[in-house]
CSV table of C-alpha atoms in Angstrom, one decimal:
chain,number,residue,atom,x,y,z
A,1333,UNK,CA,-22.0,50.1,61.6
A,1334,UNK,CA,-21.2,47.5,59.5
A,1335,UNK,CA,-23.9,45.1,58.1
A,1336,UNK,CA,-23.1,41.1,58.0
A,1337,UNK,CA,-26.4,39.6,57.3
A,1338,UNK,CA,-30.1,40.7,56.8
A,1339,UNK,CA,-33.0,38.4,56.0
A,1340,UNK,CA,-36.4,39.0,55.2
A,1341,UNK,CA,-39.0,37.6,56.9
A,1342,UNK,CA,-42.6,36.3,55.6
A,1343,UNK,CA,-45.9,35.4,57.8
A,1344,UNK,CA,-49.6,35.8,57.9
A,1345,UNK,CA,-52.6,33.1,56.9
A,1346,UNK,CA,-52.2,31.0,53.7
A,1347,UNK,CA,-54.1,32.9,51.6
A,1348,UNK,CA,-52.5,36.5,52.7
A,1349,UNK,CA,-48.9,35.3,53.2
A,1350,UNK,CA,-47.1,38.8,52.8
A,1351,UNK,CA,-43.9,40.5,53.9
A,1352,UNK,CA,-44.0,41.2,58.1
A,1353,UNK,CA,-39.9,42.7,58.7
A,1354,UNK,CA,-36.3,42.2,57.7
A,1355,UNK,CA,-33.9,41.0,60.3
A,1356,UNK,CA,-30.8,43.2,60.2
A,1357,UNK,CA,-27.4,41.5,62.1
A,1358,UNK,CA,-25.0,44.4,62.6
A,1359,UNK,CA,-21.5,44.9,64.3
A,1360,UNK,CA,-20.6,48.2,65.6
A,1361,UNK,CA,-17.7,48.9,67.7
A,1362,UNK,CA,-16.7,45.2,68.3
A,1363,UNK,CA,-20.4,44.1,69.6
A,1364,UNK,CA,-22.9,42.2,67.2
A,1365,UNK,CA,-26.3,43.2,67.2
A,1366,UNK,CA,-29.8,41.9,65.6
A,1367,UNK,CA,-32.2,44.5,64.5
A,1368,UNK,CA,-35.6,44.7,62.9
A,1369,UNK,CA,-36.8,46.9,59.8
A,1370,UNK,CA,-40.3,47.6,58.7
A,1371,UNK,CA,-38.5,48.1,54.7
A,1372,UNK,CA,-37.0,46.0,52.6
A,1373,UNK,CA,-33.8,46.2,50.6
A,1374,UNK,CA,-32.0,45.4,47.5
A,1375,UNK,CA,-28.6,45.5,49.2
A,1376,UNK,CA,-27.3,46.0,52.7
A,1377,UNK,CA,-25.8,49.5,52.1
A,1378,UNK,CA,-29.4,50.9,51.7
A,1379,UNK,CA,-30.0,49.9,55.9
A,1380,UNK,CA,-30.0,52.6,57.9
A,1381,UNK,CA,-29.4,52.7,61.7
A,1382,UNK,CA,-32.9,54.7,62.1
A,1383,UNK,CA,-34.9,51.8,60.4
A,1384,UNK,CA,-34.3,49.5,63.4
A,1385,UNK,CA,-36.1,48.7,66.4
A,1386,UNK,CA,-36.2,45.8,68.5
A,1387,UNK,CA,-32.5,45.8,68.8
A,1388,UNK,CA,-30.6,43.3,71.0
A,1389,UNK,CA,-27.3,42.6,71.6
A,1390,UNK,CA,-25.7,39.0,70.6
A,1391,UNK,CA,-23.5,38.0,72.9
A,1392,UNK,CA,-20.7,35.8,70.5
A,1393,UNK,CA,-20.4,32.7,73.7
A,1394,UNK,CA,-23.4,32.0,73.3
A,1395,UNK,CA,-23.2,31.7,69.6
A,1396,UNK,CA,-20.5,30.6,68.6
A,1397,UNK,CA,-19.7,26.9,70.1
A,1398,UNK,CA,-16.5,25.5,71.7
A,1399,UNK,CA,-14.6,23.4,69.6
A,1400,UNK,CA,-14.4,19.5,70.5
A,1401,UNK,CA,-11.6,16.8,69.8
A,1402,UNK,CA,-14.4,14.8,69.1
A,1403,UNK,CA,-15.0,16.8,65.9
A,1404,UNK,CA,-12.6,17.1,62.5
A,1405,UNK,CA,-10.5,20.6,62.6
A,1406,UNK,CA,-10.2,21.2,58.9
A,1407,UNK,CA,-7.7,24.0,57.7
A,1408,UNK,CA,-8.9,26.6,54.6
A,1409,UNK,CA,-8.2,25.0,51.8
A,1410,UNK,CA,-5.8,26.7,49.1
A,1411,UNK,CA,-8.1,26.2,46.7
A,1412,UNK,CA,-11.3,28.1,48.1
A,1413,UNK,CA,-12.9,27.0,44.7
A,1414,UNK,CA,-13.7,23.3,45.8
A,1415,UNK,CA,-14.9,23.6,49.6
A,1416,UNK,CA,-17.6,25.6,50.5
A,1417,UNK,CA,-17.7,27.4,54.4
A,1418,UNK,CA,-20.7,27.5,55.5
A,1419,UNK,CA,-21.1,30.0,58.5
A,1420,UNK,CA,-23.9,29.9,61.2
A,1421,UNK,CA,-26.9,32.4,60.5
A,1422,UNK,CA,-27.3,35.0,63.2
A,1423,UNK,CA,-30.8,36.4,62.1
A,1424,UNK,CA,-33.0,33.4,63.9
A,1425,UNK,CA,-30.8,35.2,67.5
A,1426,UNK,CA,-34.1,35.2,70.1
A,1427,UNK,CA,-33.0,36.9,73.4
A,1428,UNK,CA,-35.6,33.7,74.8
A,1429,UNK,CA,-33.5,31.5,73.7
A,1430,UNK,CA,-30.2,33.1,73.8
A,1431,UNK,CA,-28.2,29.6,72.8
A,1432,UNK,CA,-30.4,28.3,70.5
A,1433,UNK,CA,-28.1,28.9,67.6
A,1434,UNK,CA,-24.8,27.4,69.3
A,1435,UNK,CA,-26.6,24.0,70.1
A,1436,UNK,CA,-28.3,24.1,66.7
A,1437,UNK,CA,-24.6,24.6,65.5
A,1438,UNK,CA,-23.4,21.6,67.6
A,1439,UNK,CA,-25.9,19.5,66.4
A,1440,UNK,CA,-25.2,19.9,62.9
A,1441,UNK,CA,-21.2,19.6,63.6
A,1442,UNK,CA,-22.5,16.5,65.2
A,1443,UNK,CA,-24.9,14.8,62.6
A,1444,UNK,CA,-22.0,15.7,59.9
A,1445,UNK,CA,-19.8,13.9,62.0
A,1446,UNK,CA,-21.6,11.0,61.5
A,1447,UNK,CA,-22.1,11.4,58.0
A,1448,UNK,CA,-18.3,11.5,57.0
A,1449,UNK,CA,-18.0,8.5,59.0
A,1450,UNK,CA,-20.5,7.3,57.0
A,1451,UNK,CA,-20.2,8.8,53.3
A,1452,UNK,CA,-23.1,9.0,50.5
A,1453,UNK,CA,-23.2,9.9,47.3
A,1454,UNK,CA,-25.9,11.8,47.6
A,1455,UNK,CA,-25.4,13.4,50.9
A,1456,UNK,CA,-23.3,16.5,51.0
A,1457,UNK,CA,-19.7,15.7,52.2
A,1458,UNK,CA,-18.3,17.2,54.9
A,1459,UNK,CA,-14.6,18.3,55.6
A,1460,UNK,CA,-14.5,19.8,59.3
A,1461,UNK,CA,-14.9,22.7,61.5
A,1462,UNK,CA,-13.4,26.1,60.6
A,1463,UNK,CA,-11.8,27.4,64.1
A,1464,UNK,CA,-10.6,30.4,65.2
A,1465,UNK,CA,-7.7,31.3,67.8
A,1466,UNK,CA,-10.2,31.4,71.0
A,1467,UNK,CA,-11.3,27.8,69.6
A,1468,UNK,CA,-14.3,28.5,69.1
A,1469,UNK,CA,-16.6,27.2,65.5
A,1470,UNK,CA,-17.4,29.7,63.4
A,1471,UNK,CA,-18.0,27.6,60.4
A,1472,UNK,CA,-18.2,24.2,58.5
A,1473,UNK,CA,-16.6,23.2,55.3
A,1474,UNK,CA,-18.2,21.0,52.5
A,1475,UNK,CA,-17.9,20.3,49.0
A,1476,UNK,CA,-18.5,23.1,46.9
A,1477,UNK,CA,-21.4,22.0,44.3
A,1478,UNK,CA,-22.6,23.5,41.1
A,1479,UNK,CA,-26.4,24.7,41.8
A,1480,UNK,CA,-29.5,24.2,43.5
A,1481,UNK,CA,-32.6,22.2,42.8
A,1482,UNK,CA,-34.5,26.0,43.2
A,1483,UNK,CA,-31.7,27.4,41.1
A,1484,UNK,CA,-32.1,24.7,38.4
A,1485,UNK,CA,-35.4,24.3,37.9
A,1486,UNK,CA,-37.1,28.0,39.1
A,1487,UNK,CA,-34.1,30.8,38.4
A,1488,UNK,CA,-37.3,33.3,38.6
A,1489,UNK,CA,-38.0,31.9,42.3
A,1490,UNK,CA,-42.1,31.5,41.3
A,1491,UNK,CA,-44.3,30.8,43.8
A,1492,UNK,CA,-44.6,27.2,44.4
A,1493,UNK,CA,-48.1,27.2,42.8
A,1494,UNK,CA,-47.5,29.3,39.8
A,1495,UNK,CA,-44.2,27.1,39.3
A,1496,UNK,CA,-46.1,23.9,39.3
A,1497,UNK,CA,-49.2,25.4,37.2
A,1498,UNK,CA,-46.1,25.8,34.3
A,1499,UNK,CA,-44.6,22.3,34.9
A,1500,UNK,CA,-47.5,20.3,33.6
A,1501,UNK,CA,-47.1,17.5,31.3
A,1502,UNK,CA,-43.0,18.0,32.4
A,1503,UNK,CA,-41.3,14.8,31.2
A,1504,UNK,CA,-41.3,12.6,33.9
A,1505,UNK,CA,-37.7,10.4,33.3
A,1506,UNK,CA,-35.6,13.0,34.5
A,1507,UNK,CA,-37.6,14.1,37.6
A,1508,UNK,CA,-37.8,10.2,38.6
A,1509,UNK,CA,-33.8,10.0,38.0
A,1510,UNK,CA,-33.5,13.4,40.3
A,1511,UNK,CA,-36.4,11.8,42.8
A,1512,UNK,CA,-34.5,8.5,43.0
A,1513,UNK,CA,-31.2,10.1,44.2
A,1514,UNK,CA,-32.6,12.5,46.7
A,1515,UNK,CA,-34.6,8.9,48.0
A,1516,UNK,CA,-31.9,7.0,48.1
A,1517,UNK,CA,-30.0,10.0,50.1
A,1518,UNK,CA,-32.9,9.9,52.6
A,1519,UNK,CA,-32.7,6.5,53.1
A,1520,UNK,CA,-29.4,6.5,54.0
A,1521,UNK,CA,-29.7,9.5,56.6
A,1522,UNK,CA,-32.5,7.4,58.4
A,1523,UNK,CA,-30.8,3.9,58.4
A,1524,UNK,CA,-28.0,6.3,60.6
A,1525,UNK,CA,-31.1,7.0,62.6
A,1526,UNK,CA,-31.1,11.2,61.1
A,1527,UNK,CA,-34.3,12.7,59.9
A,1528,UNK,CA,-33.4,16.0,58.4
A,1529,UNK,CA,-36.7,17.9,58.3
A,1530,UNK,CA,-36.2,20.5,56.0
A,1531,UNK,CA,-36.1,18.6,52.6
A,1532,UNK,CA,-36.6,21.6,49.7
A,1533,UNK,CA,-35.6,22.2,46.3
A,1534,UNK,CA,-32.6,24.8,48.4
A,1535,UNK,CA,-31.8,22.1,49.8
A,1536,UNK,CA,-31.0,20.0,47.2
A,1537,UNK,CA,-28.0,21.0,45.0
A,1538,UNK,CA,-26.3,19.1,42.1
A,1539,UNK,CA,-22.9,17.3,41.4
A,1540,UNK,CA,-23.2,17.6,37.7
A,1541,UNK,CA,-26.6,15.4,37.3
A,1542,UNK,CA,-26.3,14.0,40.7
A,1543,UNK,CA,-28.6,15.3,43.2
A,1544,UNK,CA,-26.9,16.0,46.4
A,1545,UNK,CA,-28.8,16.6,49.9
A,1546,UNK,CA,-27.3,19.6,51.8
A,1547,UNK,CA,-27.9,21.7,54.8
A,1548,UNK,CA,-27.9,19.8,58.4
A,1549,UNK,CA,-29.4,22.4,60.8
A,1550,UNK,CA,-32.8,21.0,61.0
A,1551,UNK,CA,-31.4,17.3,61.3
A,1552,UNK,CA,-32.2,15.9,64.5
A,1553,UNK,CA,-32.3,11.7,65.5
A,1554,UNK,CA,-35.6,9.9,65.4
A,1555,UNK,CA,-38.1,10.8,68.0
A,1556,UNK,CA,-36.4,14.2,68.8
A,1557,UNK,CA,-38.7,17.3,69.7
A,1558,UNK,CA,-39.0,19.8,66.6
A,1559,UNK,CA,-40.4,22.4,68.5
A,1560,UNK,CA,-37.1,24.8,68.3
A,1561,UNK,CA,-36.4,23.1,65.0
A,1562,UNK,CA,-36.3,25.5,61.5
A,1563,UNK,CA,-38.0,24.4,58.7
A,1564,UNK,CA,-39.0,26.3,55.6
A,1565,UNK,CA,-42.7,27.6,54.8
A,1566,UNK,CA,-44.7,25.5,52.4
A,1567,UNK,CA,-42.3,22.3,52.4
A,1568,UNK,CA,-42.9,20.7,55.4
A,1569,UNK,CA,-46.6,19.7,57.5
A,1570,UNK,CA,-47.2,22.0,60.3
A,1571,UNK,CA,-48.9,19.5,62.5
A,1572,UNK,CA,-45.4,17.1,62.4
A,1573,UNK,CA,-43.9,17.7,65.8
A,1574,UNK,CA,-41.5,15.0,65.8
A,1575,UNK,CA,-38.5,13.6,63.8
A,1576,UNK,CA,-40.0,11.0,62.2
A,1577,UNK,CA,-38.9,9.7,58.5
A,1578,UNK,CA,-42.4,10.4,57.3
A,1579,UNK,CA,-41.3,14.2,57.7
A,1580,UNK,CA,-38.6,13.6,55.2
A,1581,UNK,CA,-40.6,11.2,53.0
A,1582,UNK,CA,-43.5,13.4,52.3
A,1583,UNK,CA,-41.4,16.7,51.6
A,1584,UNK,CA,-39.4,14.4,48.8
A,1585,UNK,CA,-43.3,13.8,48.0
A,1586,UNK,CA,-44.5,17.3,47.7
A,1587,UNK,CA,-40.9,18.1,45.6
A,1588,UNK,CA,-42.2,15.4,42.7
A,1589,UNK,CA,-45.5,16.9,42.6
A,1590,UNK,CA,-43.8,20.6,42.1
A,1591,UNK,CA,-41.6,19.0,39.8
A,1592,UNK,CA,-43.9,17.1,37.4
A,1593,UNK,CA,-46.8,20.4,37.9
A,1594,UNK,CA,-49.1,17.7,39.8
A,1595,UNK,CA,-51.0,20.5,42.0
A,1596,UNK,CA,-53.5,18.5,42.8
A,1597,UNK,CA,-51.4,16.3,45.1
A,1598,UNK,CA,-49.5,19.1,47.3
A,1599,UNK,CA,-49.8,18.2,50.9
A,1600,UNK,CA,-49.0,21.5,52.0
């Protein structure tokens, strides 16, 4: 059994928002497989085959997606320090929705399609699809960048309301420079008619000062259905079914509060 990714997952009411299982992806003898745990681990060699349950097999066509002449082939790069391959997460497999992962797939290959056609400073640039020999995608190249927002500003990874609590009185020039970019990033993704969805401080990385939006998995055009869409816990509103530019608007909102300790005017 050999482990390639395992995630741990959170639910439960506001106020009791705990640990509920990890999801384990496995591959044993040539088949891929996605497991639950009731534990939790510091690394992957601590899983053991009799912690799962719930196990299903992941059939790779309908995860990985067909490559299209429509979209950029990009070859590995020599230097693997400057490009970044970013390879689809198994863990969210639902046997429900078998495919969901290869169209969510496709429809980030897509929306980055768009984008290099369309470059931004402070949008993440894209260099092409990573394919294998049965041409299928199994991954997406980008720039490499130097850190995230999270990683910047929260190393410790303290809860969003203990982080705040410590930010107060934060100087406010160089959270309105970082602000600025990440605004003038959105804007750009919504004049292409793109609301991403899942703006976060992970989701925000850093070319030196410059703050960079990344990660197009939750990207879908305006008006699209966001019921099959990820988003992460405490960064978006709950009640926002649709792609709408407010969605992105009022996470880059609820990021300024965090960063300048204002926890009087979270939203979520």
């Amino acid at each position: 059994m050999y482990i390639l990714e395992y995630s741990e997952d959170f639910g439960g009411p506001e106020d009791d928002f705990a640990f509920q299982k990890t999801t384990i992806v496995y591959e044993m003898s040539g088949s891929i497989y996605r497991a639950y745990s009731r534990k939790r681990y510091a690394s992957k060699e601590e899983i053991q085959f009799g912690d799962m349950f719930s196990t299903n097999k992941i059939q790779g066509a309908l995860i990985f997606p067909e490559f299209s002449d429509t979209f950029t082939k990009a070859e590995r790069p020599s230097n693997c320090s400057i490009w970044y391959l970013k390879k689809p997460s198994l863990s969210p497999y639902s046997p429900q929705y078998p495919a969901l992962i290869r169209e969510t797939w496709i429809e980030e290959v897509k929306t980055c399609e768009l984008l290099k056609k369309n470059p931004h400073p402070n949008i993440a640039q894209y260099h092409g699809c990573a394919v294998v020999n049965d041409g299928s995608i199994r991954g997406i190249y980008f720039t490499k960048y130097d850190e995230t927002l999270m990683t910047r500003v929260n190393p410790a990874r303290r809860s969003k309301s203990d982080f705040a609590y410590e930010r107060r009185g934060t100087d406010r020039d160089e959270v309105n420079r970082w602000v600025e970019g990440i605004a003038q990033g959105i804007k750009h993704l919504h004049g292409l008619g793109i609301v991403h969805n899942d703006i976060n401080p992970c989701n925000i990385m850093f070319q030196g000062d410059n703050p960079v939006i990344i990660d197009f998995d939750s990207a879908r055009p305006h008006g699209h259905d966001l019921s099959l869409v990820k988003r992460t816990h405490g960064w978006h509103d709950d009640r926002a079914k649709v792609a709408l530019p407010m969605n992105d608007i009022a996470a880059l909102l609820e990021i300024q509060s965090w960063l300048l300790g204002e926890i009087d005017q979270f939203q979520f």
